[in-house]
mmCIF file of C-alpha atoms in Angstrom:
data_model
loop_
_atom_site.group_PDB
_atom_site.id
_atom_site.type_symbol
_atom_site.label_atom_id
_atom_site.label_comp_id
_atom_site.label_asym_id
_atom_site.label_seq_id
_atom_site.Cartn_x
_atom_site.Cartn_y
_atom_site.Cartn_z
ATOM 1 C CA MET A 1 -0.120 -0.176 0.183
ATOM 2 C CA LYS A 2 1.137 3.441 -0.484
ATOM 3 C CA VAL A 3 0.869 5.735 2.659
ATOM 4 C CA ALA A 4 0.989 9.133 2.983
ATOM 5 C CA LEU A 5 2.977 10.486 5.819
ATOM 6 C CA PHE A 6 1.460 13.433 7.427
ATOM 7 C CA ILE A 7 3.944 14.437 10.397
ATOM 8 C CA THR A 8 2.466 17.063 12.565
ATOM 9 C CA CYS A 9 3.970 20.506 13.508
ATOM 10 C CA TYR A 10 5.612 19.134 17.246
ATOM 11 C CA ASN A 11 6.943 16.023 15.587
ATOM 12 C CA ASP A 12 8.415 17.577 12.497
ATOM 13 C CA THR A 13 9.936 20.719 14.565
ATOM 14 C CA LEU A 14 10.974 18.542 17.682
ATOM 15 C CA PHE A 15 10.549 14.730 17.165
ATOM 16 C CA PRO A 16 11.874 14.087 14.021
ATOM 17 C CA GLU A 17 13.008 10.769 15.025
ATOM 18 C CA ALA A 18 9.197 9.301 15.635
ATOM 19 C CA GLY A 19 8.371 10.361 11.653
ATOM 20 C CA ARG A 20 11.667 8.238 11.123
ATOM 21 C CA ALA A 21 10.111 5.430 12.777
ATOM 22 C CA VAL A 22 6.438 5.535 11.212
ATOM 23 C CA VAL A 23 8.930 5.346 8.057
ATOM 24 C CA ALA A 24 10.833 2.466 9.568
ATOM 25 C CA VAL A 25 7.867 0.216 10.754
ATOM 26 C CA LEU A 26 5.783 1.259 7.802
ATOM 27 C CA GLU A 27 8.607 0.173 5.006
ATOM 28 C CA ARG A 28 9.713 -3.093 7.296
ATOM 29 C CA LEU A 29 5.819 -4.214 6.910
ATOM 30 C CA GLY A 30 6.099 -3.731 3.253
ATOM 31 C CA HIS A 31 4.310 -0.476 2.104
ATOM 32 C CA THR A 32 5.593 2.475 0.533
ATOM 33 C CA VAL A 33 5.781 5.600 2.662
ATOM 34 C CA GLU A 34 5.479 9.584 0.212
ATOM 35 C CA PHE A 35 5.919 12.306 2.091
ATOM 36 C CA PRO A 36 3.922 15.605 0.735
ATOM 37 C CA ALA A 37 6.622 17.990 0.630
ATOM 38 C CA GLY A 38 3.817 21.196 0.598
ATOM 39 C CA GLN A 39 2.124 19.627 3.922
ATOM 40 C CA THR A 40 2.307 22.346 7.195
ATOM 41 C CA CYS A 41 0.055 22.385 10.135
ATOM 42 C CA CYS A 42 -3.959 20.814 10.822
ATOM 43 C CA GLY A 43 -4.541 24.392 12.485
ATOM 44 C CA GLN A 44 -5.367 22.546 15.221
ATOM 45 C CA MET A 45 -3.780 25.425 17.510
ATOM 46 C CA HIS A 46 -5.329 28.330 16.119
ATOM 47 C CA TYR A 47 -9.127 26.275 16.887
ATOM 48 C CA ASN A 48 -8.449 25.618 19.881
ATOM 49 C CA THR A 49 -7.717 28.770 21.230
ATOM 50 C CA GLY A 50 -9.838 30.582 19.037
ATOM 51 C CA TYR A 51 -8.246 31.688 15.894
ATOM 52 C CA GLN A 52 -10.707 29.638 14.421
ATOM 53 C CA ALA A 53 -11.139 31.928 11.451
ATOM 54 C CA GLU A 54 -7.450 31.847 10.775
ATOM 55 C CA ALA A 55 -7.301 27.715 10.529
ATOM 56 C CA LEU A 56 -9.734 27.429 7.562
ATOM 57 C CA PRO A 57 -6.826 28.406 4.866
ATOM 58 C CA LEU A 58 -4.768 25.516 6.112
ATOM 59 C CA LEU A 59 -7.534 23.103 5.256
ATOM 60 C CA PRO A 60 -7.634 23.340 1.491
ATOM 61 C CA ARG A 61 -4.250 22.987 1.658
ATOM 62 C CA PHE A 62 -4.468 19.768 3.398
ATOM 63 C CA VAL A 63 -6.650 18.328 0.638
ATOM 64 C CA ALA A 64 -4.324 18.932 -1.961
ATOM 65 C CA GLN A 65 -1.740 17.708 -0.448
ATOM 66 C CA PHE A 66 -3.427 14.908 0.465
ATOM 67 C CA ARG A 67 -6.849 14.117 -1.771
ATOM 68 C CA HIS A 68 -4.721 11.112 -4.060
ATOM 69 C CA ALA A 69 -3.161 9.333 -0.891
ATOM 70 C CA GLU A 70 -4.224 5.823 -0.701
ATOM 71 C CA ALA A 71 -3.915 6.387 2.787
ATOM 72 C CA VAL A 72 -2.960 8.912 5.344
ATOM 73 C CA VAL A 73 -0.910 8.079 8.670
ATOM 74 C CA VAL A 74 -0.706 10.251 11.125
ATOM 75 C CA PRO A 75 1.604 9.779 14.605
ATOM 76 C CA SER A 76 -0.427 12.302 16.945
ATOM 77 C CA SER A 77 -4.239 11.026 17.840
ATOM 78 C CA SER A 78 -4.427 14.944 19.151
ATOM 79 C CA CYS A 79 -4.569 16.305 15.308
ATOM 80 C CA VAL A 80 -6.764 13.066 13.571
ATOM 81 C CA THR A 81 -9.075 14.191 16.655
ATOM 82 C CA MET A 82 -9.003 18.319 14.940
ATOM 83 C CA MET A 83 -10.100 16.770 11.583
ATOM 84 C CA ARG A 84 -12.218 13.844 11.910
ATOM 85 C CA GLU A 85 -14.046 16.728 14.656
ATOM 86 C CA HIS A 86 -13.498 20.136 12.800
ATOM 87 C CA TYR A 87 -12.944 19.710 9.450
ATOM 88 C CA PRO A 88 -16.630 18.828 8.185
ATOM 89 C CA GLY A 89 -17.126 22.113 9.824
ATOM 90 C CA MET A 90 -15.032 23.568 8.510
ATOM 91 C CA ALA A 91 -15.369 22.439 5.219
ATOM 92 C CA GLN A 92 -18.883 24.247 5.243
ATOM 93 C CA ARG A 93 -17.103 27.374 6.104
ATOM 94 C CA LEU A 94 -15.248 27.439 2.591
ATOM 95 C CA GLU A 95 -17.775 25.503 0.382
ATOM 96 C CA LYS A 96 -18.533 28.983 -1.306
ATOM 97 C CA GLU A 97 -15.283 29.665 -1.928
ATOM 98 C CA HIS A 98 -13.676 26.648 -2.288
ATOM 99 C CA PRO A 99 -16.681 24.541 -4.127
ATOM 100 C CA GLY A 100 -16.672 21.078 -4.001
ATOM 101 C CA ILE A 101 -14.382 20.947 -0.265
ATOM 102 C CA VAL A 102 -17.309 19.771 2.167
ATOM 103 C CA ASP A 103 -16.979 16.332 -0.674
ATOM 104 C CA GLU A 104 -13.529 16.158 -0.288
ATOM 105 C CA VAL A 105 -13.446 16.045 3.366
ATOM 106 C CA ALA A 106 -15.943 13.878 3.451
ATOM 107 C CA SER A 107 -14.244 11.608 0.951
ATOM 108 C CA LEU A 108 -10.744 11.962 2.369
ATOM 109 C CA LEU A 109 -11.367 11.871 6.170
ATOM 110 C CA PRO A 110 -12.011 7.790 6.218
ATOM 111 C CA ARG A 111 -8.249 7.339 4.812
ATOM 112 C CA VAL A 112 -6.465 9.421 7.922
ATOM 113 C CA TRP A 113 -5.625 7.167 10.525
ATOM 114 C CA GLU A 114 -3.924 7.785 13.825
ATOM 115 C CA PHE A 115 -0.225 5.499 13.717
ATOM 116 C CA SER A 116 -1.217 2.622 15.843
ATOM 117 C CA GLU A 117 -4.908 2.458 14.469
ATOM 118 C CA PHE A 118 -3.703 2.150 11.397
ATOM 119 C CA LEU A 119 -1.704 -0.901 12.361
ATOM 120 C CA THR A 120 -4.364 -2.456 14.251
ATOM 121 C CA LYS A 121 -7.842 -0.894 13.108
ATOM 122 C CA LYS A 122 -6.937 -1.096 9.044
ATOM 123 C CA LEU A 123 -4.305 -3.706 8.688
ATOM 124 C CA GLY A 124 -5.402 -5.735 11.557
ATOM 125 C CA LEU A 125 -1.852 -6.184 13.173
ATOM 126 C CA LYS A 126 -1.541 -7.093 17.197
ATOM 127 C CA ASP A 127 3.086 -7.899 16.349
ATOM 128 C CA VAL A 128 5.044 -5.462 13.611
ATOM 129 C CA GLY A 129 7.913 -7.854 14.769
ATOM 130 C CA ALA A 130 9.465 -5.011 16.772
ATOM 131 C CA TYR A 131 11.850 -6.097 19.760
ATOM 132 C CA TYR A 132 12.810 -3.252 22.725
ATOM 133 C CA PRO A 133 14.595 -4.870 24.967
ATOM 134 C CA HIS A 134 13.327 -2.160 27.673
ATOM 135 C CA ARG A 135 10.935 -1.729 30.699
ATOM 136 C CA VAL A 136 8.143 -0.033 29.529
ATOM 137 C CA THR A 137 4.994 1.992 30.553
ATOM 138 C CA TYR A 138 2.304 3.185 28.297
ATOM 139 C CA HIS A 139 0.171 6.800 29.121
ATOM 140 C CA ALA A 140 -3.258 7.138 27.359
ATOM 141 C CA SER A 141 -3.681 10.479 25.850
ATOM 142 C CA CYS A 142 -6.783 12.502 26.086
ATOM 143 C CA HIS A 143 -7.213 12.606 22.416
ATOM 144 C CA GLY A 144 -6.358 8.788 21.396
ATOM 145 C CA LEU A 145 -8.556 7.131 24.569
ATOM 146 C CA ARG A 146 -11.475 9.508 24.696
ATOM 147 C CA GLY A 147 -11.623 11.229 20.681
ATOM 148 C CA LEU A 148 -10.457 7.877 18.360
ATOM 149 C CA ALA A 149 -11.129 5.689 20.863
ATOM 150 C CA LEU A 150 -8.017 3.713 20.172
ATOM 151 C CA GLY A 151 -8.791 1.717 22.727
ATOM 152 C CA ASP A 152 -6.390 -1.235 23.726
ATOM 153 C CA GLY A 153 -4.995 -1.103 20.271
ATOM 154 C CA PRO A 154 -1.468 0.663 21.628
ATOM 155 C CA GLU A 155 -0.833 -1.712 24.064
ATOM 156 C CA THR A 156 -1.399 -4.607 22.293
ATOM 157 C CA LEU A 157 0.962 -4.215 19.921
ATOM 158 C CA LEU A 158 3.491 -3.299 22.755
ATOM 159 C CA ALA A 159 2.868 -6.443 24.605
ATOM 160 C CA ASN A 160 3.887 -8.249 21.505
ATOM 161 C CA VAL A 161 6.712 -6.797 21.810
ATOM 162 C CA ARG A 162 9.574 -9.598 21.960
ATOM 163 C CA GLY A 163 12.121 -8.412 25.059
ATOM 164 C CA ILE A 164 9.878 -5.590 26.377
ATOM 165 C CA ASP A 165 8.853 -5.565 30.007
ATOM 166 C CA LEU A 166 5.239 -3.737 29.925
ATOM 167 C CA VAL A 167 4.024 -2.639 33.362
ATOM 168 C CA LYS A 168 0.666 -0.982 33.183
ATOM 169 C CA LEU A 169 0.495 2.687 34.378
ATOM 170 C CA ASP A 170 -2.053 3.782 37.325
ATOM 171 C CA LYS A 171 -4.618 4.926 35.917
ATOM 172 C CA VAL A 172 -3.903 5.146 32.736
ATOM 173 C CA GLU A 173 -7.132 7.122 31.789
ATOM 174 C CA GLN A 174 -6.071 9.949 33.467
ATOM 175 C CA CYS A 175 -4.736 13.086 31.712
ATOM 176 C CA CYS A 176 -1.436 14.380 31.603
ATOM 177 C CA GLY A 177 -2.115 18.087 31.851
ATOM 178 C CA PHE A 178 -0.764 19.069 29.030
ATOM 179 C CA GLY A 179 -3.512 20.358 26.657
ATOM 180 C CA GLY A 180 -1.757 22.480 24.827
ATOM 181 C CA THR A 181 -2.339 26.075 26.060
ATOM 182 C CA PHE A 182 -4.370 24.745 28.599
ATOM 183 C CA ALA A 183 -1.151 23.923 30.353
ATOM 184 C CA VAL A 184 -0.212 28.241 29.916
ATOM 185 C CA LYS A 185 -3.454 29.468 30.727
ATOM 186 C CA ASN A 186 -4.084 27.029 33.597
ATOM 187 C CA ALA A 187 0.139 26.814 34.946
ATOM 188 C CA GLU A 188 -1.233 25.673 38.609
ATOM 189 C CA VAL A 189 -4.186 22.657 37.797
ATOM 190 C CA SER A 190 -1.894 21.850 34.689
ATOM 191 C CA SER A 191 1.298 21.038 37.346
ATOM 192 C CA ALA A 192 -0.961 19.399 39.702
ATOM 193 C CA MET A 193 -2.444 17.299 37.226
ATOM 194 C CA LEU A 194 1.289 16.665 35.581
ATOM 195 C CA ALA A 195 2.706 15.598 39.324
ATOM 196 C CA GLU A 196 0.284 12.915 39.592
ATOM 197 C CA LYS A 197 0.971 11.646 36.373
ATOM 198 C CA THR A 198 4.988 11.364 37.051
ATOM 199 C CA THR A 199 4.351 9.930 40.295
ATOM 200 C CA ALA A 200 2.432 7.231 38.624
ATOM 201 C CA VAL A 201 4.879 6.933 36.366
ATOM 202 C CA LEU A 202 7.861 6.593 38.755
ATOM 203 C CA ASN A 203 5.491 4.095 40.491
ATOM 204 C CA THR A 204 5.477 1.920 37.440
ATOM 205 C CA ARG A 205 9.471 1.417 37.443
ATOM 206 C CA ALA A 206 9.916 1.744 33.941
ATOM 207 C CA GLU A 207 13.117 2.930 32.065
ATOM 208 C CA CYS A 208 10.770 4.604 30.087
ATOM 209 C CA VAL A 209 6.931 5.909 29.240
ATOM 210 C CA THR A 210 5.428 6.311 26.023
ATOM 211 C CA ALA A 211 2.354 7.699 24.026
ATOM 212 C CA CYS A 212 1.061 7.931 20.885
ATOM 213 C CA ASP A 213 1.352 11.456 21.163
ATOM 214 C CA ASN A 214 4.554 13.230 21.468
ATOM 215 C CA SER A 215 2.547 16.757 22.896
ATOM 216 C CA CYS A 216 2.071 14.257 26.125
ATOM 217 C CA LEU A 217 5.587 13.297 26.482
ATOM 218 C CA MET A 218 7.209 16.308 25.929
ATOM 219 C CA HIS A 219 4.992 17.659 29.147
ATOM 220 C CA ILE A 220 5.907 14.571 31.373
ATOM 221 C CA GLY A 221 9.453 14.321 29.827
ATOM 222 C CA GLY A 222 10.198 17.788 30.835
ATOM 223 C CA ALA A 223 8.830 16.846 34.827
ATOM 224 C CA LEU A 224 10.804 13.815 34.644
ATOM 225 C CA HIS A 225 13.516 15.694 33.598
ATOM 226 C CA ARG A 226 13.521 17.857 36.067
ATOM 227 C CA GLN A 227 13.598 15.659 38.659
ATOM 228 C CA ARG A 228 16.290 14.051 37.464
ATOM 229 C CA THR A 229 14.549 10.486 37.558
ATOM 230 C CA GLY A 230 16.244 9.252 34.373
ATOM 231 C CA VAL A 231 13.187 8.152 33.175
ATOM 232 C CA GLN A 232 13.043 8.480 29.387
ATOM 233 C CA THR A 233 9.839 9.391 27.046
ATOM 234 C CA VAL A 234 9.483 7.521 23.776
ATOM 235 C CA HIS A 235 7.022 7.774 21.217
ATOM 236 C CA ILE A 236 5.268 4.382 20.473
ATOM 237 C CA ALA A 237 6.466 4.338 16.725
ATOM 238 C CA GLU A 238 10.618 4.377 17.956
ATOM 239 C CA ILE A 239 10.080 1.160 20.302
ATOM 240 C CA LEU A 240 7.532 -0.833 17.336
ATOM 241 C CA ALA A 241 11.038 0.176 15.089
ATOM 242 C CA GLY A 242 13.189 -1.566 17.350
ATOM 243 C CA ASP A 243 15.141 -4.537 15.603
ATOM 244 C CA GLU A 244 17.673 -6.816 17.244
ATOM 245 C CA ALA A 245 19.822 -5.828 14.355
#
């Protein structure tokens, strides 16, 4: 299958290793990965902070870049949730200026998948042939858990990694407190939520914590680093890309 990669802003600017890992996994599974060079942002940051009109021009660009894709894979449940929840309404607002965009968005969205969701729900996989000999715990991001209903798909993929010691995170469904600008506008509440999350992580005695969203991992990882815990954060794609070579 030809898969188009939408890398997302966080991964592109801060965590390029996650994108490289997605490519490694998909190519190991026999798929061809394309990277449309004209892609930009999904618009979530604008939309969620009240700049909805400013987010609108990003939708025609996204459609133009990915309209012919057989599948679009995104290593971020947050961005995919943005697309599924808000792109249809945004397209309605743009239809007069961009005739046909409502139908194009309706056609394109079913081909857009969060990375782990693509592996489990589209490809029907539980084991991607990975090897990762470390003690790992998994954080379920809000957008993945509640926005996309990923369920136990990511944990199933991790449980089938050879060599892994996967340990359950207490209150795995609890938010880490990031939420984009929520962490900036509500710093004290965010910090309290983050403290509960990092305590839960440390209680697992895991070497690293993983998730489907680098935004959550950046927040959690910042606190773990400041506490000098030595616990690392790793995007799930990097674990699934691991091999014994």
